[in-house]
């Protein structure tokens, strides 16, 4: 017996052909244009007529063609990826609603783009150095940087590598980069002013870390407002926390030991305010009858505190969105070092507002 060899029938061959990924050449043939024209359309070049662009886009839709991202990056020198770097401890990132709100804002701003988001969390120097190498080796088109501490040179190092960067908050050094921030000074002043107008006269504060601009600025707002009101506001009325609930409780305990008759406290974050509420209840203080409490952020936890927390609302999600919008402008301008075409770095400051609830 001899084996019979038969060619695949026409329907089977057609199915096999359909399963193959459409190529750039197939798009060009269907659109009746050159391969180079298809490449220019895929890479958003302006050197294509409207008619040719329409024909190519129609062919892409009909064939289901998906551009090869790696090949496209060789032409555009873009990775279509941005990095969100958070310089913070893991327990802080996952416990503080601020970071979740920020991420929602960033994701919302990216939904209308083709950009991918890479999350990078760093703590010590080894992680910091790895992140800088990753960014500097061309793996991303730009960087969003959140929660920078002290005189860390990560922001300026990224900018010097020619990678566009936008920070949440300002640098504490003399270097300047693009930044988006809330009105921390004004918000803190508004919080203290509310306490003064409701009759409070011994107002302490739980300040944020002084190696971060947000901590520095909110303490500045407190200090300016108590001085304007002629109230005591020396160093022993200030206890520094770390933006955590536990840190707020410990700071409140120190303040009560130093000033047992204090009648109000401004905490530089809602989490620290929640810790302050715990310490006050444990000490037998009634809130707000004995001690009024104001926080900062207006996180999702604030309305459910016991009692519901009066706080300063900052638009955290919008802050994330504005950071993305500014970064995309810099990327499209082809600008590194935090500014474009010789322009000064931008410093966007978003407004804050007082939200009054039962705690003050």
Short mmCIF file of C-alpha atoms in Angstrom, two decimals:
data_model
loop_
_atom_site.label_atom_id
_atom_site.label_comp_id
_atom_site.label_asym_id
_atom_site.label_seq_id
_atom_site.Cartn_x
_atom_site.Cartn_y
_atom_site.Cartn_z
CA UNK A 1 0.00 0.00 0.00
CA UNK A 2 1.18 3.46 -0.76
CA UNK A 3 0.37 6.50 1.32
CA UNK A 4 -1.66 9.15 -0.39
CA UNK A 5 -0.55 12.74 0.05
CA UNK A 6 -3.26 15.31 -0.44
CA UNK A 7 -3.07 19.06 -0.26
CA UNK A 8 -5.16 20.77 2.44
CA UNK A 9 -8.57 21.69 1.15
CA UNK A 10 -9.36 25.35 0.45
CA UNK A 11 -11.44 26.02 3.59
CA UNK A 12 -8.72 24.64 5.92
CA UNK A 13 -6.05 26.74 4.22
CA UNK A 14 -8.19 29.82 4.57
CA UNK A 15 -8.67 29.21 8.29
CA UNK A 16 -4.92 28.75 8.74
CA UNK A 17 -4.26 32.01 6.90
CA UNK A 18 -6.79 33.88 9.06
CA UNK A 19 -5.06 32.67 12.20
CA UNK A 20 -1.82 34.30 11.17
CA UNK A 21 -1.29 37.76 12.63
CA UNK A 22 -1.77 40.40 9.93
CA UNK A 23 1.45 42.09 8.86
CA UNK A 24 2.38 45.62 7.94
CA UNK A 25 2.66 44.47 4.33
CA UNK A 26 -0.90 43.08 4.40
CA UNK A 27 -2.21 46.41 5.65
CA UNK A 28 -0.30 48.25 2.92
CA UNK A 29 -1.66 45.94 0.22
CA UNK A 30 -5.27 46.31 1.40
CA UNK A 31 -4.97 50.08 1.76
CA UNK A 32 -3.24 50.45 -1.62
CA UNK A 33 -0.27 52.34 -0.14
CA UNK A 34 3.38 51.64 0.55
CA UNK A 35 4.71 49.92 3.64
CA UNK A 36 6.44 53.17 4.60
CA UNK A 37 3.11 55.01 4.55
CA UNK A 38 1.56 52.44 6.89
CA UNK A 39 4.55 52.82 9.21
CA UNK A 40 4.14 56.59 9.27
CA UNK A 41 0.43 56.28 10.13
CA UNK A 42 1.12 53.76 12.90
CA UNK A 43 3.77 56.06 14.36
CA UNK A 44 1.55 59.17 14.18
CA UNK A 45 3.70 60.97 11.64
CA UNK A 46 2.26 64.14 10.15
CA UNK A 47 3.80 63.34 6.73
CA UNK A 48 0.71 61.46 5.52
CA UNK A 49 -2.24 62.77 3.53
CA UNK A 50 -5.69 62.56 5.15
CA UNK A 51 -6.85 60.19 2.40
CA UNK A 52 -3.94 57.80 2.91
CA UNK A 53 -4.38 57.93 6.68
CA UNK A 54 -8.07 57.05 6.37
CA UNK A 55 -7.30 54.16 4.02
CA UNK A 56 -4.62 52.76 6.34
CA UNK A 57 -6.82 53.06 9.43
CA UNK A 58 -9.66 51.31 7.61
CA UNK A 59 -7.33 48.47 6.59
CA UNK A 60 -6.00 48.18 10.14
CA UNK A 61 -9.54 47.91 11.47
CA UNK A 62 -10.57 45.34 8.85
CA UNK A 63 -7.53 43.12 9.37
CA UNK A 64 -7.29 43.57 13.13
CA UNK A 65 -3.66 44.61 12.81
CA UNK A 66 -1.86 45.34 16.10
CA UNK A 67 1.40 47.32 15.80
CA UNK A 68 4.51 45.70 17.19
CA UNK A 69 5.31 47.84 20.22
CA UNK A 70 9.01 46.93 20.23
CA UNK A 71 9.41 47.78 16.56
CA UNK A 72 7.46 51.00 17.01
CA UNK A 73 9.74 52.08 19.84
CA UNK A 74 12.75 51.79 17.54
CA UNK A 75 11.14 54.36 15.25
CA UNK A 76 9.63 56.74 17.81
CA UNK A 77 12.26 56.25 20.52
CA UNK A 78 9.35 55.92 22.92
CA UNK A 79 8.56 53.05 25.26
CA UNK A 80 4.92 54.09 25.81
CA UNK A 81 5.57 53.49 29.50
CA UNK A 82 5.78 55.83 32.47
CA UNK A 83 6.97 55.00 35.98
CA UNK A 84 5.25 55.96 39.20
CA UNK A 85 7.96 55.91 41.88
CA UNK A 86 6.87 55.94 45.52
CA UNK A 87 9.68 56.60 47.97
CA UNK A 88 7.93 55.20 51.04
CA UNK A 89 7.70 52.18 53.32
CA UNK A 90 5.35 49.36 52.30
CA UNK A 91 3.27 49.59 55.47
CA UNK A 92 2.74 53.32 54.87
CA UNK A 93 1.80 52.89 51.20
CA UNK A 94 -0.82 50.20 51.87
CA UNK A 95 -2.24 51.78 55.03
CA UNK A 96 -2.59 55.39 53.89
CA UNK A 97 -5.63 56.08 51.66
CA UNK A 98 -3.71 59.00 50.13
CA UNK A 99 -1.70 56.65 47.92
CA UNK A 100 -4.76 54.76 46.69
CA UNK A 101 -6.48 58.04 45.78
CA UNK A 102 -3.36 59.26 44.02
CA UNK A 103 -3.16 56.05 41.99
CA UNK A 104 -6.82 56.35 40.98
CA UNK A 105 -6.14 59.84 39.66
CA UNK A 106 -3.09 58.69 37.71
CA UNK A 107 -4.96 55.74 36.20
CA UNK A 108 -7.93 57.92 35.27
CA UNK A 109 -5.68 60.34 33.40
CA UNK A 110 -4.04 57.46 31.51
CA UNK A 111 -7.26 55.78 30.36
CA UNK A 112 -7.43 57.90 27.21
CA UNK A 113 -3.81 57.10 26.26
CA UNK A 114 -1.91 54.01 25.15
CA UNK A 115 0.61 54.42 27.95
CA UNK A 116 1.47 51.64 30.38
CA UNK A 117 2.12 52.39 34.07
CA UNK A 118 4.95 50.79 36.01
CA UNK A 119 4.86 51.05 39.83
CA UNK A 120 8.21 51.24 41.59
CA UNK A 121 8.43 51.36 45.37
CA UNK A 122 11.78 52.23 46.91
CA UNK A 123 13.05 52.43 50.47
CA UNK A 124 16.80 52.01 50.89
CA UNK A 125 19.72 53.02 48.70
CA UNK A 126 19.93 49.71 46.76
CA UNK A 127 16.32 50.00 45.59
CA UNK A 128 16.82 53.69 44.85
CA UNK A 129 19.90 52.93 42.71
CA UNK A 130 18.09 50.15 40.83
CA UNK A 131 15.18 52.46 40.10
CA UNK A 132 17.54 55.15 38.81
CA UNK A 133 19.32 52.65 36.53
CA UNK A 134 16.00 51.35 35.21
CA UNK A 135 14.76 54.84 34.42
CA UNK A 136 18.09 56.08 33.08
CA UNK A 137 18.50 53.09 30.73
CA UNK A 138 15.54 54.20 28.63
CA UNK A 139 12.84 51.83 29.89
CA UNK A 140 10.30 54.64 30.46
CA UNK A 141 9.31 57.88 28.76
CA UNK A 142 8.75 59.78 32.00
CA UNK A 143 8.53 59.55 35.77
CA UNK A 144 5.96 60.53 38.39
CA UNK A 145 7.63 60.82 41.79
CA UNK A 146 5.71 60.70 45.08
CA UNK A 147 6.79 61.04 48.71
CA UNK A 148 10.40 62.16 48.39
CA UNK A 149 12.25 62.62 51.69
CA UNK A 150 14.95 65.07 52.73
CA UNK A 151 17.75 66.00 50.37
CA UNK A 152 17.40 62.82 48.30
CA UNK A 153 18.75 63.61 44.84
CA UNK A 154 16.57 61.08 43.01
CA UNK A 155 14.48 63.77 41.32
CA UNK A 156 17.45 65.77 40.07
CA UNK A 157 19.27 62.59 39.04
CA UNK A 158 16.31 61.50 36.89
CA UNK A 159 16.10 64.95 35.33
CA UNK A 160 19.84 65.06 34.65
CA UNK A 161 19.45 61.73 32.83
CA UNK A 162 17.15 63.56 30.41
CA UNK A 163 13.96 61.83 31.55
CA UNK A 164 10.89 64.07 32.00
CA UNK A 165 9.75 64.07 35.62
CA UNK A 166 6.90 65.51 37.67
CA UNK A 167 6.87 65.46 41.48
CA UNK A 168 4.04 65.48 43.97
CA UNK A 169 5.16 68.37 46.15
CA UNK A 170 8.24 70.50 45.89
CA UNK A 171 11.86 69.72 46.59
CA UNK A 172 13.38 70.88 49.87
CA UNK A 173 16.65 71.64 48.06
CA UNK A 174 17.35 74.59 45.78
CA UNK A 175 16.91 72.39 42.70
CA UNK A 176 13.69 72.88 40.79
CA UNK A 177 11.64 70.36 38.83
CA UNK A 178 8.07 70.23 37.58
CA UNK A 179 5.69 69.69 40.49
CA UNK A 180 2.02 69.51 41.41
CA UNK A 181 0.96 70.15 44.98
CA UNK A 182 -1.96 71.15 47.19
CA UNK A 183 -2.07 74.48 49.01
CA UNK A 184 -0.64 73.00 52.20
CA UNK A 185 0.23 76.30 53.86
CA UNK A 186 -3.16 77.84 53.14
CA UNK A 187 -5.01 74.70 54.16
CA UNK A 188 -3.21 74.52 57.50
CA UNK A 189 -3.93 78.19 58.15
CA UNK A 190 -7.60 77.59 57.36
CA UNK A 191 -7.73 74.70 59.83
CA UNK A 192 -6.24 76.76 62.67
CA UNK A 193 -8.41 79.76 61.81
CA UNK A 194 -11.50 77.59 62.16
CA UNK A 195 -10.37 76.47 65.60
CA UNK A 196 -9.72 80.08 66.65
CA UNK A 197 -13.10 81.30 65.43
CA UNK A 198 -14.84 78.55 67.42
CA UNK A 199 -13.20 79.80 70.62
CA UNK A 200 -10.17 77.57 71.00
CA UNK A 201 -7.12 79.21 72.57
CA UNK A 202 -4.66 76.44 73.39
CA UNK A 203 -4.07 74.90 69.99
CA UNK A 204 -1.36 72.30 69.47
CA UNK A 205 -0.34 70.55 66.28
CA UNK A 206 0.79 67.11 65.22
CA UNK A 207 3.17 68.00 62.40
CA UNK A 208 4.20 65.75 59.55
CA UNK A 209 7.79 64.64 58.89
CA UNK A 210 10.05 67.66 58.48
CA UNK A 211 12.09 65.96 55.77
CA UNK A 212 9.12 66.32 53.39
CA UNK A 213 7.79 69.54 51.88
CA UNK A 214 4.22 68.64 52.83
CA UNK A 215 5.22 68.33 56.49
CA UNK A 216 7.19 71.58 56.39
CA UNK A 217 4.43 73.54 54.67
CA UNK A 218 1.59 72.39 56.93
CA UNK A 219 3.65 73.24 60.02
CA UNK A 220 4.39 76.63 58.52
CA UNK A 221 0.67 77.26 58.03
CA UNK A 222 -0.06 76.33 61.65
CA UNK A 223 2.74 78.55 62.97
CA UNK A 224 1.72 81.55 60.89
CA UNK A 225 -1.92 81.35 61.95
CA UNK A 226 -1.35 80.91 65.70
CA UNK A 227 1.08 83.84 65.59
CA UNK A 228 -1.48 85.95 63.72
CA UNK A 229 -4.04 85.12 66.43
CA UNK A 230 -1.60 85.94 69.24
CA UNK A 231 -1.77 82.40 70.65
CA UNK A 232 1.00 80.29 72.16
CA UNK A 233 2.78 78.29 69.50
CA UNK A 234 6.29 77.59 70.74
CA UNK A 235 8.11 74.32 70.02
CA UNK A 236 6.51 72.47 72.94
CA UNK A 237 3.09 72.91 71.29
CA UNK A 238 4.39 70.92 68.32
CA UNK A 239 4.79 67.13 68.20
CA UNK A 240 6.04 65.51 65.02
CA UNK A 241 4.45 62.35 63.64
CA UNK A 242 5.07 60.17 60.60
CA UNK A 243 1.68 60.42 58.84
CA UNK A 244 0.55 57.12 60.43
CA UNK A 245 -2.22 56.43 62.92
CA UNK A 246 0.24 55.09 65.49
CA UNK A 247 2.46 58.12 65.05
CA UNK A 248 -0.49 60.44 65.60
CA UNK A 249 -1.49 58.67 68.80
CA UNK A 250 2.04 58.83 70.23
CA UNK A 251 2.35 62.52 69.32
CA UNK A 252 -1.01 63.29 70.95
CA UNK A 253 0.11 61.57 74.14
CA UNK A 254 3.23 63.75 74.25
CA UNK A 255 1.19 66.90 73.73
CA UNK A 256 -1.24 66.00 76.52
CA UNK A 257 1.69 65.39 78.86
CA UNK A 258 3.15 68.81 78.03
CA UNK A 259 -0.17 70.71 77.94
CA UNK A 260 -2.94 68.94 79.88
CA UNK A 261 -5.33 71.88 79.34
CA UNK A 262 -4.96 72.13 75.54
CA UNK A 263 -8.35 72.55 73.89
CA UNK A 264 -7.61 71.87 70.22
CA UNK A 265 -5.18 70.06 67.94
CA UNK A 266 -4.50 70.33 64.23
CA UNK A 267 -3.09 67.10 62.80
CA UNK A 268 -1.24 67.31 59.49
CA UNK A 269 -2.98 64.19 58.14
CA UNK A 270 -6.24 62.37 58.71
CA UNK A 271 -4.47 59.20 59.82
CA UNK A 272 -2.59 61.10 62.51
CA UNK A 273 -5.85 62.78 63.52
CA UNK A 274 -7.44 59.34 63.96
CA UNK A 275 -4.56 58.40 66.24
CA UNK A 276 -5.08 61.63 68.17
CA UNK A 277 -8.75 60.77 68.68
CA UNK A 278 -7.74 57.43 70.19
CA UNK A 279 -5.27 59.06 72.58
CA UNK A 280 -7.79 61.70 73.65
CA UNK A 281 -10.50 59.13 74.37
CA UNK A 282 -8.01 57.01 76.32
CA UNK A 283 -7.15 60.10 78.40
CA UNK A 284 -10.83 60.74 79.14
CA UNK A 285 -11.13 63.84 76.94
CA UNK A 286 -14.48 64.51 75.27
CA UNK A 287 -14.36 65.46 71.60
CA UNK A 288 -15.05 68.21 70.71
CA UNK A 289 -16.29 69.48 74.12
CA UNK A 290 -12.87 69.29 75.75
CA UNK A 291 -10.60 69.08 72.73
CA UNK A 292 -11.43 69.85 69.10
CA UNK A 293 -9.57 67.96 66.37
CA UNK A 294 -8.96 68.91 62.73
CA UNK A 295 -7.14 66.71 60.21
CA UNK A 296 -5.85 67.18 56.69
CA UNK A 297 -6.64 65.21 53.47
CA UNK A 298 -10.35 64.31 53.79
CA UNK A 299 -9.67 60.66 53.10
CA UNK A 300 -12.49 58.12 52.84
CA UNK A 301 -11.97 57.35 56.54
CA UNK A 302 -12.73 60.88 57.77
CA UNK A 303 -16.57 60.73 57.70
CA UNK A 304 -16.53 57.42 59.59
CA UNK A 305 -14.25 58.49 62.44
CA UNK A 306 -15.63 58.66 65.99
CA UNK A 307 -16.69 61.44 65.93
CA UNK A 308 -16.66 62.27 62.19
CA UNK A 309 -13.53 64.24 61.43
CA UNK A 310 -13.38 67.90 60.52
CA UNK A 311 -10.56 68.16 58.01
CA UNK A 312 -8.95 70.03 55.15
CA UNK A 313 -9.85 68.48 51.82
CA UNK A 314 -7.12 68.29 49.24
CA UNK A 315 -8.02 67.04 45.73
CA UNK A 316 -5.77 63.98 45.76
CA UNK A 317 -7.18 62.30 42.65
CA UNK A 318 -6.99 65.54 40.72
CA UNK A 319 -3.41 65.93 41.92
CA UNK A 320 -2.58 62.60 40.28
CA UNK A 321 -4.39 63.61 37.10
CA UNK A 322 -2.59 66.96 36.89
CA UNK A 323 0.76 65.25 37.37
CA UNK A 324 0.04 62.99 34.38
CA UNK A 325 -1.15 65.88 32.22
CA UNK A 326 1.98 67.91 32.96
CA UNK A 327 4.23 64.90 32.36
CA UNK A 328 2.59 64.16 29.01
CA UNK A 329 3.16 67.75 27.91
CA UNK A 330 6.83 67.44 28.76
CA UNK A 331 7.14 64.09 26.97
CA UNK A 332 5.42 65.44 23.84
CA UNK A 333 7.66 68.52 23.96
CA UNK A 334 10.63 66.18 23.93
CA UNK A 335 11.85 67.78 27.14
CA UNK A 336 13.89 66.23 29.91
CA UNK A 337 15.25 67.91 33.00
CA UNK A 338 11.80 68.89 34.14
CA UNK A 339 11.19 71.75 31.72
CA UNK A 340 10.65 72.31 28.06
CA UNK A 341 12.33 74.48 25.43
CA UNK A 342 14.10 76.64 28.00
CA UNK A 343 10.95 77.26 30.04
CA UNK A 344 11.08 77.38 33.81
CA UNK A 345 9.80 74.31 35.66
CA UNK A 346 6.09 74.46 36.42
CA UNK A 347 4.78 74.49 40.00
CA UNK A 348 1.04 73.75 39.97
CA UNK A 349 -0.73 74.37 43.30
CA UNK A 350 -4.28 73.06 43.75
CA UNK A 351 -6.75 74.66 46.20
CA UNK A 352 -7.87 73.10 49.48
CA UNK A 353 -11.08 73.55 51.44
CA UNK A 354 -12.37 73.11 54.99
CA UNK A 355 -14.88 70.29 55.58
CA UNK A 356 -16.66 70.73 58.90
CA UNK A 357 -17.87 67.65 60.79
CA UNK A 358 -18.41 66.80 64.45
CA UNK A 359 -14.82 66.70 65.73
CA UNK A 360 -14.42 70.49 65.57
#
